[in-house]
């Protein structure tokens, strides 16, 4: 999935003004929502403010909670940020990494002028993600806790009161 997106926040005093970072790859909700939720849970320890701080640190090639410090990128200047993702960096003439661009600020009503398909706005107070389309229209709002990856199917086979293990799908 190579959908471009922005991930960010709005200011309480200016709810239509977005402060966001560009994410080049995997911007579709089916990839982005579980990634944001896992980064919130693991890296930010369920702290929405820490999640926003991590995401707004730089523009991203992609967000991935499984990134480690030893993850290698084929592109010079990109840096893995453990538990968050791979930065989208440019390089200077001497080959060193360039300083990250400032946070992108735009009115949500002007989103149609951006080259993205999705915009994700995090709410610090409710730990939710508002998903907007490329024209700024709100599609849905999701609690981060509801977007966490589910356990593997094999781990969900638990007998419930009143049901036998066989009825619950456990191996016989």
Short mmCIF file of N, CA, C and O in Angstrom, two decimals, residues 41-170:
data_model
loop_
_atom_site.label_atom_id
_atom_site.label_comp_id
_atom_site.label_asym_id
_atom_site.label_seq_id
_atom_site.Cartn_x
_atom_site.Cartn_y
_atom_site.Cartn_z
N UNK A 41 0.38 2.25 22.26
CA UNK A 41 0.43 1.28 23.35
C UNK A 41 1.87 0.95 23.76
O UNK A 41 2.20 0.99 24.95
N UNK A 42 2.71 0.65 22.79
CA UNK A 42 4.06 0.17 23.11
C UNK A 42 5.07 1.29 23.34
O UNK A 42 5.72 1.34 24.37
N UNK A 43 5.21 2.16 22.38
CA UNK A 43 6.22 3.23 22.46
C UNK A 43 5.80 4.34 23.43
O UNK A 43 6.60 4.81 24.22
N UNK A 44 4.53 4.76 23.32
CA UNK A 44 4.05 5.89 24.12
C UNK A 44 3.41 5.46 25.44
O UNK A 44 2.98 6.31 26.22
N UNK A 45 3.33 4.16 25.69
CA UNK A 45 2.77 3.63 26.93
C UNK A 45 1.38 4.20 27.23
O UNK A 45 1.11 4.66 28.35
N UNK A 46 0.52 4.19 26.22
CA UNK A 46 -0.88 4.63 26.31
C UNK A 46 -1.02 6.12 26.63
O UNK A 46 -2.03 6.55 27.18
N UNK A 47 -0.03 6.89 26.27
CA UNK A 47 -0.04 8.33 26.50
C UNK A 47 -0.20 9.02 25.13
O UNK A 47 0.73 9.01 24.31
N UNK A 48 -1.36 9.62 24.89
CA UNK A 48 -1.63 10.24 23.59
C UNK A 48 -0.68 11.40 23.32
O UNK A 48 -0.26 11.61 22.17
N UNK A 49 -0.29 12.12 24.34
CA UNK A 49 0.65 13.24 24.15
C UNK A 49 2.02 12.71 23.69
O UNK A 49 2.65 13.29 22.81
N UNK A 50 2.47 11.61 24.27
CA UNK A 50 3.75 11.01 23.85
C UNK A 50 3.65 10.48 22.42
O UNK A 50 4.62 10.57 21.66
N UNK A 51 2.51 9.96 22.04
CA UNK A 51 2.31 9.51 20.65
C UNK A 51 2.42 10.69 19.71
O UNK A 51 3.13 10.61 18.69
N UNK A 52 1.75 11.78 20.01
CA UNK A 52 1.79 12.97 19.15
C UNK A 52 3.22 13.51 19.07
O UNK A 52 3.69 13.86 17.98
N UNK A 53 3.92 13.55 20.18
CA UNK A 53 5.31 14.04 20.18
C UNK A 53 6.17 13.18 19.27
O UNK A 53 6.97 13.70 18.48
N UNK A 54 6.01 11.87 19.34
CA UNK A 54 6.80 10.96 18.49
C UNK A 54 6.47 11.15 17.01
O UNK A 54 7.37 11.25 16.18
N UNK A 55 5.20 11.23 16.69
CA UNK A 55 4.78 11.33 15.29
C UNK A 55 5.15 12.69 14.69
O UNK A 55 5.54 12.78 13.53
N UNK A 56 5.05 13.74 15.48
CA UNK A 56 5.35 15.08 14.96
C UNK A 56 6.85 15.41 14.93
O UNK A 56 7.24 16.49 14.51
N UNK A 57 7.68 14.46 15.31
CA UNK A 57 9.13 14.71 15.33
C UNK A 57 9.72 14.91 13.94
O UNK A 57 10.68 15.66 13.78
N UNK A 58 9.17 14.24 12.94
CA UNK A 58 9.71 14.37 11.58
C UNK A 58 8.71 13.77 10.59
O UNK A 58 7.71 13.17 10.98
N UNK A 59 9.00 13.96 9.30
CA UNK A 59 8.20 13.29 8.27
C UNK A 59 8.68 11.85 8.21
O UNK A 59 9.80 11.52 8.58
N UNK A 60 7.80 10.96 7.68
CA UNK A 60 8.06 9.53 7.76
C UNK A 60 7.98 8.85 6.40
O UNK A 60 7.10 9.16 5.61
N UNK A 61 8.87 7.91 6.19
CA UNK A 61 8.74 6.99 5.06
C UNK A 61 7.53 6.11 5.36
O UNK A 61 6.66 5.93 4.54
N UNK A 62 7.50 5.56 6.58
CA UNK A 62 6.37 4.77 7.05
C UNK A 62 6.43 4.69 8.57
O UNK A 62 7.48 4.86 9.17
N UNK A 63 5.28 4.45 9.18
CA UNK A 63 5.19 4.23 10.62
C UNK A 63 5.09 2.73 10.84
O UNK A 63 4.34 2.05 10.13
N UNK A 64 5.85 2.22 11.81
CA UNK A 64 5.86 0.79 12.07
C UNK A 64 6.31 0.57 13.51
O UNK A 64 7.47 0.84 13.84
N UNK A 65 5.43 0.07 14.36
CA UNK A 65 5.80 -0.13 15.77
C UNK A 65 6.87 -1.19 15.96
O UNK A 65 7.47 -1.28 17.03
N UNK A 66 7.15 -2.00 14.94
CA UNK A 66 8.14 -3.06 15.06
C UNK A 66 9.55 -2.64 14.63
O UNK A 66 10.48 -3.45 14.64
N UNK A 67 9.72 -1.38 14.26
CA UNK A 67 11.04 -0.87 13.87
C UNK A 67 11.99 -0.93 15.06
O UNK A 67 11.60 -0.60 16.19
N UNK A 68 13.21 -1.35 14.80
CA UNK A 68 14.25 -1.35 15.84
C UNK A 68 15.40 -0.46 15.40
O UNK A 68 15.47 -0.05 14.23
N UNK A 69 16.31 -0.20 16.30
CA UNK A 69 17.46 0.66 16.01
C UNK A 69 18.36 0.06 14.93
O UNK A 69 19.09 0.77 14.26
N UNK A 70 18.30 -1.24 14.74
CA UNK A 70 19.17 -1.87 13.74
C UNK A 70 18.48 -2.07 12.38
O UNK A 70 19.08 -2.60 11.47
N UNK A 71 17.24 -1.61 12.27
CA UNK A 71 16.55 -1.70 10.98
C UNK A 71 17.32 -0.85 9.98
O UNK A 71 17.68 0.29 10.26
N UNK A 72 17.58 -1.42 8.81
CA UNK A 72 18.37 -0.73 7.79
C UNK A 72 17.46 -0.23 6.68
O UNK A 72 16.53 -0.92 6.27
N UNK A 73 17.75 0.95 6.19
CA UNK A 73 17.05 1.50 5.05
C UNK A 73 17.99 1.53 3.86
O UNK A 73 19.19 1.79 4.01
N UNK A 74 17.46 1.29 2.68
CA UNK A 74 18.26 1.35 1.46
C UNK A 74 18.54 2.79 1.05
O UNK A 74 19.35 3.03 0.15
N UNK A 75 17.88 3.75 1.69
CA UNK A 75 18.02 5.15 1.30
C UNK A 75 18.87 5.91 2.32
O UNK A 75 18.61 5.87 3.52
N UNK A 76 19.87 6.62 1.84
CA UNK A 76 20.74 7.42 2.69
C UNK A 76 19.95 8.51 3.38
O UNK A 76 19.10 9.14 2.77
N UNK A 77 20.24 8.73 4.65
CA UNK A 77 19.60 9.81 5.39
C UNK A 77 18.38 9.38 6.17
O UNK A 77 17.92 10.12 7.03
N UNK A 78 17.86 8.19 5.90
CA UNK A 78 16.71 7.73 6.67
C UNK A 78 17.20 7.08 7.95
O UNK A 78 18.19 6.37 7.97
N UNK A 79 16.47 7.34 9.03
CA UNK A 79 16.87 6.86 10.34
C UNK A 79 15.72 6.08 10.95
O UNK A 79 14.59 6.56 10.99
N UNK A 80 15.99 4.86 11.45
CA UNK A 80 14.93 4.13 12.15
C UNK A 80 14.72 4.74 13.54
O UNK A 80 15.68 5.06 14.24
N UNK A 81 13.47 4.94 13.91
CA UNK A 81 13.13 5.41 15.25
C UNK A 81 12.43 4.24 15.93
O UNK A 81 11.32 3.87 15.56
N UNK A 82 13.12 3.64 16.89
CA UNK A 82 12.64 2.43 17.54
C UNK A 82 11.21 2.59 18.02
O UNK A 82 10.88 3.53 18.73
N UNK A 83 10.36 1.65 17.60
CA UNK A 83 8.98 1.62 18.03
C UNK A 83 8.06 2.60 17.33
O UNK A 83 6.87 2.64 17.61
N UNK A 84 8.60 3.40 16.39
CA UNK A 84 7.78 4.40 15.72
C UNK A 84 7.78 4.21 14.21
O UNK A 84 6.73 4.04 13.59
N UNK A 85 8.95 4.26 13.56
CA UNK A 85 8.98 4.10 12.12
C UNK A 85 10.30 4.50 11.51
O UNK A 85 11.29 4.72 12.20
N UNK A 86 10.31 4.62 10.18
CA UNK A 86 11.48 5.01 9.42
C UNK A 86 11.28 6.44 8.93
O UNK A 86 10.27 6.74 8.27
N UNK A 87 12.23 7.31 9.25
CA UNK A 87 12.11 8.70 8.86
C UNK A 87 12.21 8.87 7.35
O UNK A 87 12.79 8.05 6.66
N UNK A 88 11.65 9.96 6.90
CA UNK A 88 11.78 10.36 5.50
C UNK A 88 12.76 11.51 5.51
O UNK A 88 12.43 12.62 5.95
N UNK A 89 13.99 11.26 5.13
CA UNK A 89 15.03 12.28 5.24
C UNK A 89 15.68 12.53 3.89
O UNK A 89 15.71 11.66 3.03
N UNK A 90 16.18 13.71 3.76
CA UNK A 90 16.99 14.02 2.59
C UNK A 90 18.43 14.13 3.04
O UNK A 90 18.72 14.17 4.23
N UNK A 91 19.33 14.18 2.11
CA UNK A 91 20.74 14.27 2.47
C UNK A 91 21.35 15.55 1.93
O UNK A 91 20.93 16.10 0.91
N UNK A 92 22.35 16.01 2.64
CA UNK A 92 23.10 17.20 2.22
C UNK A 92 24.15 16.78 1.19
O UNK A 92 24.40 15.59 0.98
N UNK A 93 24.79 17.76 0.58
CA UNK A 93 25.81 17.49 -0.43
C UNK A 93 26.96 16.65 0.13
O UNK A 93 27.57 15.86 -0.59
N UNK A 94 27.25 16.80 1.44
CA UNK A 94 28.34 16.02 2.04
C UNK A 94 27.91 14.63 2.48
O UNK A 94 28.69 13.88 3.07
N UNK A 95 26.64 14.26 2.21
CA UNK A 95 26.14 12.93 2.54
C UNK A 95 25.53 12.81 3.92
O UNK A 95 24.98 11.78 4.28
N UNK A 96 25.60 13.87 4.73
CA UNK A 96 24.99 13.83 6.06
C UNK A 96 23.47 14.04 5.95
O UNK A 96 22.98 14.56 4.95
N UNK A 97 22.77 13.63 6.97
CA UNK A 97 21.31 13.79 6.98
C UNK A 97 20.96 15.27 7.14
O UNK A 97 21.59 16.00 7.91
N UNK A 98 19.99 15.69 6.39
CA UNK A 98 19.51 17.07 6.44
C UNK A 98 18.62 17.25 7.67
O UNK A 98 18.06 16.29 8.19
N UNK A 99 18.47 18.47 8.12
CA UNK A 99 17.59 18.80 9.25
C UNK A 99 16.15 18.54 8.81
O UNK A 99 15.77 18.90 7.69
N UNK A 100 15.33 17.91 9.68
CA UNK A 100 13.94 17.66 9.29
C UNK A 100 13.18 18.94 8.97
O UNK A 100 13.45 19.99 9.55
N UNK A 101 12.26 18.84 8.05
CA UNK A 101 11.38 19.96 7.71
C UNK A 101 10.53 20.30 8.92
O UNK A 101 10.25 19.44 9.76
N UNK A 102 10.04 21.55 9.00
CA UNK A 102 9.12 21.87 10.09
C UNK A 102 7.77 21.16 9.89
O UNK A 102 7.46 20.69 8.80
N UNK A 103 7.01 21.11 10.96
CA UNK A 103 5.66 20.51 10.90
C UNK A 103 4.85 21.26 9.85
O UNK A 103 4.94 22.48 9.73
N UNK A 104 4.06 20.53 9.09
CA UNK A 104 3.18 21.14 8.09
C UNK A 104 1.93 21.64 8.79
O UNK A 104 1.30 20.91 9.55
N UNK A 105 1.56 22.88 8.53
CA UNK A 105 0.37 23.49 9.12
C UNK A 105 -0.54 23.90 7.97
O UNK A 105 -0.11 24.57 7.04
N UNK A 106 -1.80 23.45 8.05
CA UNK A 106 -2.76 23.78 6.99
C UNK A 106 -4.18 23.76 7.56
O UNK A 106 -4.47 23.01 8.49
N UNK A 107 -5.06 24.58 6.98
CA UNK A 107 -6.47 24.50 7.36
C UNK A 107 -7.05 23.20 6.79
O UNK A 107 -6.78 22.86 5.64
N UNK A 108 -7.79 22.49 7.59
CA UNK A 108 -8.37 21.24 7.13
C UNK A 108 -9.24 21.45 5.89
O UNK A 108 -9.31 20.59 5.02
N UNK A 109 -9.85 22.62 5.77
CA UNK A 109 -10.69 22.92 4.61
C UNK A 109 -9.88 23.00 3.31
O UNK A 109 -10.44 22.95 2.23
N UNK A 110 -8.54 23.11 3.40
CA UNK A 110 -7.68 23.17 2.22
C UNK A 110 -6.99 21.84 1.93
O UNK A 110 -6.08 21.78 1.11
N UNK A 111 -7.42 20.79 2.59
CA UNK A 111 -6.78 19.49 2.44
C UNK A 111 -6.79 19.00 1.00
O UNK A 111 -5.88 18.28 0.57
N UNK A 112 -7.78 19.38 0.23
CA UNK A 112 -7.86 18.91 -1.16
C UNK A 112 -6.67 19.37 -1.99
O UNK A 112 -6.40 18.82 -3.05
N UNK A 113 -5.91 20.35 -1.52
CA UNK A 113 -4.74 20.85 -2.24
C UNK A 113 -3.47 20.05 -1.92
O UNK A 113 -2.42 20.31 -2.50
N UNK A 114 -3.57 19.11 -1.02
CA UNK A 114 -2.41 18.31 -0.63
C UNK A 114 -2.37 17.03 -1.45
O UNK A 114 -3.40 16.53 -1.92
N UNK A 115 -1.20 16.48 -1.60
CA UNK A 115 -1.05 15.23 -2.34
C UNK A 115 -1.11 14.03 -1.39
O UNK A 115 -0.14 13.31 -1.21
N UNK A 116 -2.26 13.90 -0.71
CA UNK A 116 -2.46 12.78 0.21
C UNK A 116 -3.86 12.22 0.01
O UNK A 116 -4.74 12.89 -0.52
N UNK A 117 -4.03 10.99 0.44
CA UNK A 117 -5.34 10.35 0.34
C UNK A 117 -6.08 10.33 1.66
O UNK A 117 -7.30 10.22 1.69
N UNK A 118 -5.33 10.43 2.77
CA UNK A 118 -5.92 10.34 4.10
C UNK A 118 -5.27 11.33 5.04
O UNK A 118 -4.09 11.64 4.89
N UNK A 119 -6.03 11.78 6.03
CA UNK A 119 -5.52 12.64 7.09
C UNK A 119 -6.02 12.05 8.41
O UNK A 119 -7.22 11.80 8.56
N UNK A 120 -5.09 11.83 9.33
CA UNK A 120 -5.42 11.27 10.64
C UNK A 120 -5.13 12.31 11.70
O UNK A 120 -3.99 12.78 11.82
N UNK A 121 -6.15 12.68 12.46
CA UNK A 121 -5.98 13.68 13.52
C UNK A 121 -6.18 13.04 14.88
O UNK A 121 -7.24 12.46 15.15
N UNK A 122 -5.16 13.13 15.70
CA UNK A 122 -5.18 12.53 17.03
C UNK A 122 -5.75 13.51 18.04
O UNK A 122 -5.44 14.70 17.99
N UNK A 123 -6.57 13.01 18.94
CA UNK A 123 -7.16 13.83 20.00
C UNK A 123 -6.48 13.45 21.31
O UNK A 123 -6.59 12.30 21.77
N UNK A 124 -5.80 14.40 21.92
CA UNK A 124 -5.04 14.14 23.15
C UNK A 124 -5.94 13.80 24.33
O UNK A 124 -5.59 12.98 25.17
N UNK A 125 -7.11 14.42 24.40
CA UNK A 125 -7.99 14.23 25.56
C UNK A 125 -8.73 12.89 25.54
O UNK A 125 -8.98 12.32 26.59
N UNK A 126 -9.07 12.41 24.35
CA UNK A 126 -9.88 11.19 24.26
C UNK A 126 -9.12 9.99 23.72
O UNK A 126 -9.68 8.90 23.66
N UNK A 127 -7.85 10.15 23.34
CA UNK A 127 -7.05 9.08 22.73
C UNK A 127 -7.80 8.44 21.56
O UNK A 127 -7.94 7.24 21.48
N UNK A 128 -8.30 9.32 20.69
CA UNK A 128 -9.01 8.86 19.50
C UNK A 128 -8.29 9.37 18.25
O UNK A 128 -7.48 10.29 18.31
N UNK A 129 -8.63 8.76 17.12
CA UNK A 129 -8.11 9.17 15.81
C UNK A 129 -9.30 9.51 14.93
O UNK A 129 -10.19 8.68 14.73
N UNK A 130 -9.32 10.73 14.40
CA UNK A 130 -10.34 11.13 13.43
C UNK A 130 -9.74 10.90 12.04
O UNK A 130 -8.66 11.41 11.73
N UNK A 131 -10.43 10.12 11.22
CA UNK A 131 -9.96 9.80 9.88
C UNK A 131 -10.70 10.70 8.89
O UNK A 131 -11.93 10.72 8.86
N UNK A 132 -9.92 11.44 8.09
CA UNK A 132 -10.46 12.34 7.09
C UNK A 132 -9.99 11.90 5.71
O UNK A 132 -8.88 11.39 5.56
N UNK A 133 -10.81 12.15 4.70
CA UNK A 133 -10.42 11.86 3.33
C UNK A 133 -9.58 12.99 2.78
O UNK A 133 -9.34 13.99 3.46
N UNK A 134 -9.16 12.86 1.54
CA UNK A 134 -8.28 13.84 0.92
C UNK A 134 -8.90 15.23 0.76
O UNK A 134 -8.19 16.20 0.54
N UNK A 135 -10.22 15.34 0.90
CA UNK A 135 -10.84 16.67 0.83
C UNK A 135 -11.14 17.23 2.22
O UNK A 135 -11.77 18.28 2.35
N UNK A 136 -10.70 16.55 3.26
CA UNK A 136 -10.89 17.02 4.62
C UNK A 136 -12.16 16.52 5.29
O UNK A 136 -12.39 16.80 6.46
N UNK A 137 -12.98 15.76 4.56
CA UNK A 137 -14.23 15.26 5.13
C UNK A 137 -13.96 14.19 6.18
O UNK A 137 -13.14 13.29 5.96
N UNK A 138 -14.66 14.29 7.30
CA UNK A 138 -14.53 13.29 8.36
C UNK A 138 -15.22 12.01 7.94
O UNK A 138 -16.39 12.02 7.54
N UNK A 139 -14.49 10.89 8.00
CA UNK A 139 -15.05 9.58 7.68
C UNK A 139 -15.53 8.89 8.96
O UNK A 139 -16.64 8.40 9.03
N UNK A 140 -14.65 8.87 9.96
CA UNK A 140 -14.97 8.20 11.21
C UNK A 140 -13.98 8.62 12.28
O UNK A 140 -12.93 9.17 11.99
N UNK A 141 -14.35 8.32 13.52
CA UNK A 141 -13.48 8.57 14.66
C UNK A 141 -13.35 7.24 15.41
O UNK A 141 -14.34 6.59 15.70
N UNK A 142 -12.10 6.86 15.71
CA UNK A 142 -11.84 5.57 16.34
C UNK A 142 -11.05 5.76 17.63
O UNK A 142 -10.08 6.51 17.66
N UNK A 143 -11.41 5.04 18.70
CA UNK A 143 -10.55 5.04 19.89
C UNK A 143 -9.29 4.22 19.57
O UNK A 143 -9.37 3.17 18.93
N UNK A 144 -8.14 4.72 19.99
CA UNK A 144 -6.90 3.98 19.74
C UNK A 144 -6.97 2.58 20.35
O UNK A 144 -6.48 1.62 19.76
N UNK A 145 -7.60 2.46 21.50
CA UNK A 145 -7.70 1.15 22.15
C UNK A 145 -8.47 0.14 21.30
O UNK A 145 -8.21 -1.05 21.36
N UNK A 146 -9.38 0.61 20.48
CA UNK A 146 -10.15 -0.29 19.61
C UNK A 146 -9.43 -0.66 18.34
O UNK A 146 -9.88 -1.52 17.59
N UNK A 147 -8.29 -0.03 18.08
CA UNK A 147 -7.53 -0.29 16.85
C UNK A 147 -6.30 -1.15 17.09
O UNK A 147 -5.54 -1.42 16.16
N UNK A 148 -6.09 -1.56 18.33
CA UNK A 148 -4.93 -2.40 18.62
C UNK A 148 -5.08 -3.74 17.91
O UNK A 148 -6.18 -4.27 17.82
N UNK A 149 -3.96 -4.26 17.39
CA UNK A 149 -4.02 -5.56 16.73
C UNK A 149 -4.58 -6.62 17.68
O UNK A 149 -4.26 -6.63 18.87
N UNK A 150 -5.42 -7.45 17.15
CA UNK A 150 -6.04 -8.52 17.94
C UNK A 150 -5.06 -9.68 18.10
O UNK A 150 -4.21 -9.89 17.25
N UNK A 151 -5.22 -10.47 19.16
CA UNK A 151 -4.37 -11.66 19.32
C UNK A 151 -4.64 -12.64 18.18
O UNK A 151 -5.71 -12.61 17.56
N UNK A 152 -3.68 -13.49 17.93
CA UNK A 152 -3.83 -14.51 16.88
C UNK A 152 -5.05 -15.36 17.18
O UNK A 152 -5.43 -15.57 18.32
N UNK A 153 -5.66 -15.89 16.13
CA UNK A 153 -6.89 -16.67 16.26
C UNK A 153 -6.70 -17.84 17.22
O UNK A 153 -7.59 -18.17 17.98
N UNK A 154 -5.54 -18.44 17.22
CA UNK A 154 -5.29 -19.57 18.10
C UNK A 154 -5.34 -19.19 19.57
O UNK A 154 -5.66 -20.00 20.42
N UNK A 155 -5.05 -17.93 19.88
CA UNK A 155 -5.07 -17.47 21.26
C UNK A 155 -6.46 -17.09 21.73
O UNK A 155 -6.67 -16.87 22.89
N UNK A 156 -7.41 -16.96 20.81
CA UNK A 156 -8.75 -16.53 21.18
C UNK A 156 -9.67 -17.71 21.46
O UNK A 156 -10.83 -17.52 21.77
N UNK A 157 -9.21 -18.91 21.32
CA UNK A 157 -10.05 -20.09 21.53
C UNK A 157 -10.16 -20.39 23.01
O UNK A 157 -9.48 -21.24 23.53
N UNK A 158 -10.99 -19.68 23.69
CA UNK A 158 -11.18 -19.88 25.12
C UNK A 158 -12.61 -20.32 25.36
O UNK A 158 -13.54 -19.78 24.78
N UNK A 159 -12.75 -21.29 26.21
CA UNK A 159 -14.09 -21.73 26.57
C UNK A 159 -14.74 -20.66 27.44
O UNK A 159 -14.09 -20.06 28.30
N UNK A 160 -16.01 -20.40 27.20
CA UNK A 160 -16.74 -19.44 28.02
C UNK A 160 -17.68 -20.19 28.93
O UNK A 160 -18.02 -21.34 28.66
N UNK A 161 -18.11 -19.60 30.04
CA UNK A 161 -19.01 -20.30 30.95
C UNK A 161 -20.23 -20.82 30.21
O UNK A 161 -20.81 -20.13 29.37
N UNK A 162 -20.57 -22.04 30.47
CA UNK A 162 -21.74 -22.64 29.84
C UNK A 162 -21.42 -23.31 28.52
O UNK A 162 -22.30 -23.94 27.91
N UNK A 163 -20.19 -23.23 28.04
CA UNK A 163 -19.81 -23.86 26.78
C UNK A 163 -18.64 -24.79 27.05
O UNK A 163 -17.76 -24.49 27.84
N UNK A 164 -18.62 -25.87 26.37
CA UNK A 164 -17.48 -26.79 26.51
C UNK A 164 -16.34 -26.30 25.66
O UNK A 164 -16.52 -25.48 24.76
N UNK A 165 -15.16 -26.80 25.94
CA UNK A 165 -13.99 -26.43 25.14
C UNK A 165 -14.20 -26.82 23.69
O UNK A 165 -13.82 -26.09 22.78
N UNK A 166 -14.82 -27.96 23.44
CA UNK A 166 -15.06 -28.41 22.06
C UNK A 166 -16.02 -27.44 21.36
O UNK A 166 -15.83 -27.10 20.21
N UNK A 167 -17.04 -26.95 22.08
CA UNK A 167 -17.99 -26.03 21.47
C UNK A 167 -17.36 -24.68 21.20
O UNK A 167 -17.74 -23.97 20.29
N UNK A 168 -16.34 -24.33 21.98
CA UNK A 168 -15.66 -23.06 21.79
C UNK A 168 -14.62 -23.12 20.68
O UNK A 168 -14.00 -22.14 20.36
N UNK A 169 -14.41 -24.32 20.10
CA UNK A 169 -13.49 -24.45 19.00
C UNK A 169 -12.11 -24.90 19.41
O UNK A 169 -11.19 -24.87 18.61
N UNK A 170 -11.95 -25.35 20.64
CA UNK A 170 -10.64 -25.82 21.08
C UNK A 170 -10.37 -27.18 20.46
O UNK A 170 -11.28 -27.95 20.17
#
